[in-house]
Amino acid sequence: MDTKLVSNSSRISVESYSQLVERIDRLEKLVLKLIEIAENREDVQIMREAEIEYRSGDAVAFEDLVAEILAEEE
């Protein structure tokens, strides 16, 4: 019974290995970026809703909001 697991033909070249490492590095960066986007998705949704309110005229002006907060603190 032949127990040889790796033959010479199954080895990859240095160039191929470097390409694989580069692709893995790019994939890792992409996955991290996607994770960041997923984590920030709720914040982005809240910001979009606030922008829609602002553009529709339903939002309170920032200066008025600050004035209300300061008035409540007094």
Short mmCIF file of C-alpha atoms in Angstrom, two decimals:
data_model
loop_
_atom_site.label_atom_id
_atom_site.label_comp_id
_atom_site.label_asym_id
_atom_site.label_seq_id
_atom_site.Cartn_x
_atom_site.Cartn_y
_atom_site.Cartn_z
CA MET A 1 0.00 0.00 0.00
CA ASP A 2 1.35 3.41 -1.01
CA THR A 3 1.24 5.90 1.90
CA LYS A 4 2.83 8.80 0.05
CA LEU A 5 0.46 11.78 0.56
CA VAL A 6 2.13 14.55 -1.42
CA SER A 7 3.54 14.07 -4.87
CA ASN A 8 5.84 16.46 -6.67
CA SER A 9 3.05 17.36 -9.10
CA SER A 10 0.82 18.69 -6.27
CA ARG A 11 3.25 21.40 -5.19
CA ILE A 12 2.45 24.98 -6.15
CA SER A 13 4.94 27.47 -7.46
CA VAL A 14 6.17 30.42 -5.44
CA GLU A 15 4.29 32.76 -7.78
CA SER A 16 1.05 30.85 -7.33
CA TYR A 17 1.50 30.86 -3.56
CA SER A 18 2.13 34.62 -3.59
CA GLN A 19 -1.00 35.16 -5.67
CA LEU A 20 -3.03 33.06 -3.25
CA VAL A 21 -1.71 35.03 -0.29
CA GLU A 22 -2.54 38.33 -2.03
CA ARG A 23 -6.06 37.12 -2.84
CA ILE A 24 -6.61 35.98 0.74
CA ASP A 25 -5.37 39.36 1.99
CA ARG A 26 -7.79 41.20 -0.34
CA LEU A 27 -10.62 38.88 0.69
CA GLU A 28 -9.89 39.47 4.37
CA LYS A 29 -9.97 43.26 3.84
CA LEU A 30 -13.25 42.95 1.95
CA VAL A 31 -14.81 40.81 4.68
CA LEU A 32 -13.71 43.30 7.36
CA LYS A 33 -15.21 46.16 5.33
CA LEU A 34 -18.48 44.24 4.96
CA ILE A 35 -18.56 43.59 8.71
CA GLU A 36 -18.04 47.30 9.35
CA ILE A 37 -20.86 48.15 6.95
CA ALA A 38 -23.15 45.66 8.67
CA GLU A 39 -22.32 47.09 12.08
CA ASN A 40 -22.97 50.63 10.90
CA ARG A 41 -26.12 49.77 8.96
CA GLU A 42 -28.46 50.82 11.76
CA ASP A 43 -26.66 54.15 12.15
CA VAL A 44 -26.86 54.75 8.41
CA GLN A 45 -30.58 53.97 8.40
CA ILE A 46 -31.19 56.42 11.26
CA MET A 47 -29.20 59.10 9.43
CA ARG A 48 -31.19 58.52 6.23
CA GLU A 49 -34.48 58.79 8.11
CA ALA A 50 -33.31 62.01 9.77
CA GLU A 51 -32.31 63.42 6.38
CA ILE A 52 -35.73 62.55 4.94
CA GLU A 53 -37.42 64.31 7.87
CA TYR A 54 -35.16 67.33 7.43
CA ARG A 55 -35.80 67.57 3.68
CA SER A 56 -39.53 67.17 4.15
CA GLY A 57 -39.56 70.03 6.64
CA ASP A 58 -40.69 67.91 9.59
CA ALA A 59 -37.41 68.11 11.44
CA VAL A 60 -36.49 70.68 14.04
CA ALA A 61 -33.62 72.98 13.13
CA PHE A 62 -30.42 72.09 14.98
CA GLU A 63 -30.19 75.50 16.62
CA ASP A 64 -33.76 75.16 17.88
CA LEU A 65 -33.04 71.68 19.21
CA VAL A 66 -29.98 72.95 21.13
CA ALA A 67 -32.02 75.85 22.51
CA GLU A 68 -34.72 73.43 23.71
CA ILE A 69 -32.15 71.22 25.42
CA LEU A 70 -30.47 74.17 27.13
CA ALA A 71 -33.86 75.52 28.25
CA GLU A 72 -34.75 72.15 29.80
CA GLU A 73 -31.46 72.09 31.72
CA GLU A 74 -32.15 75.46 33.39
#
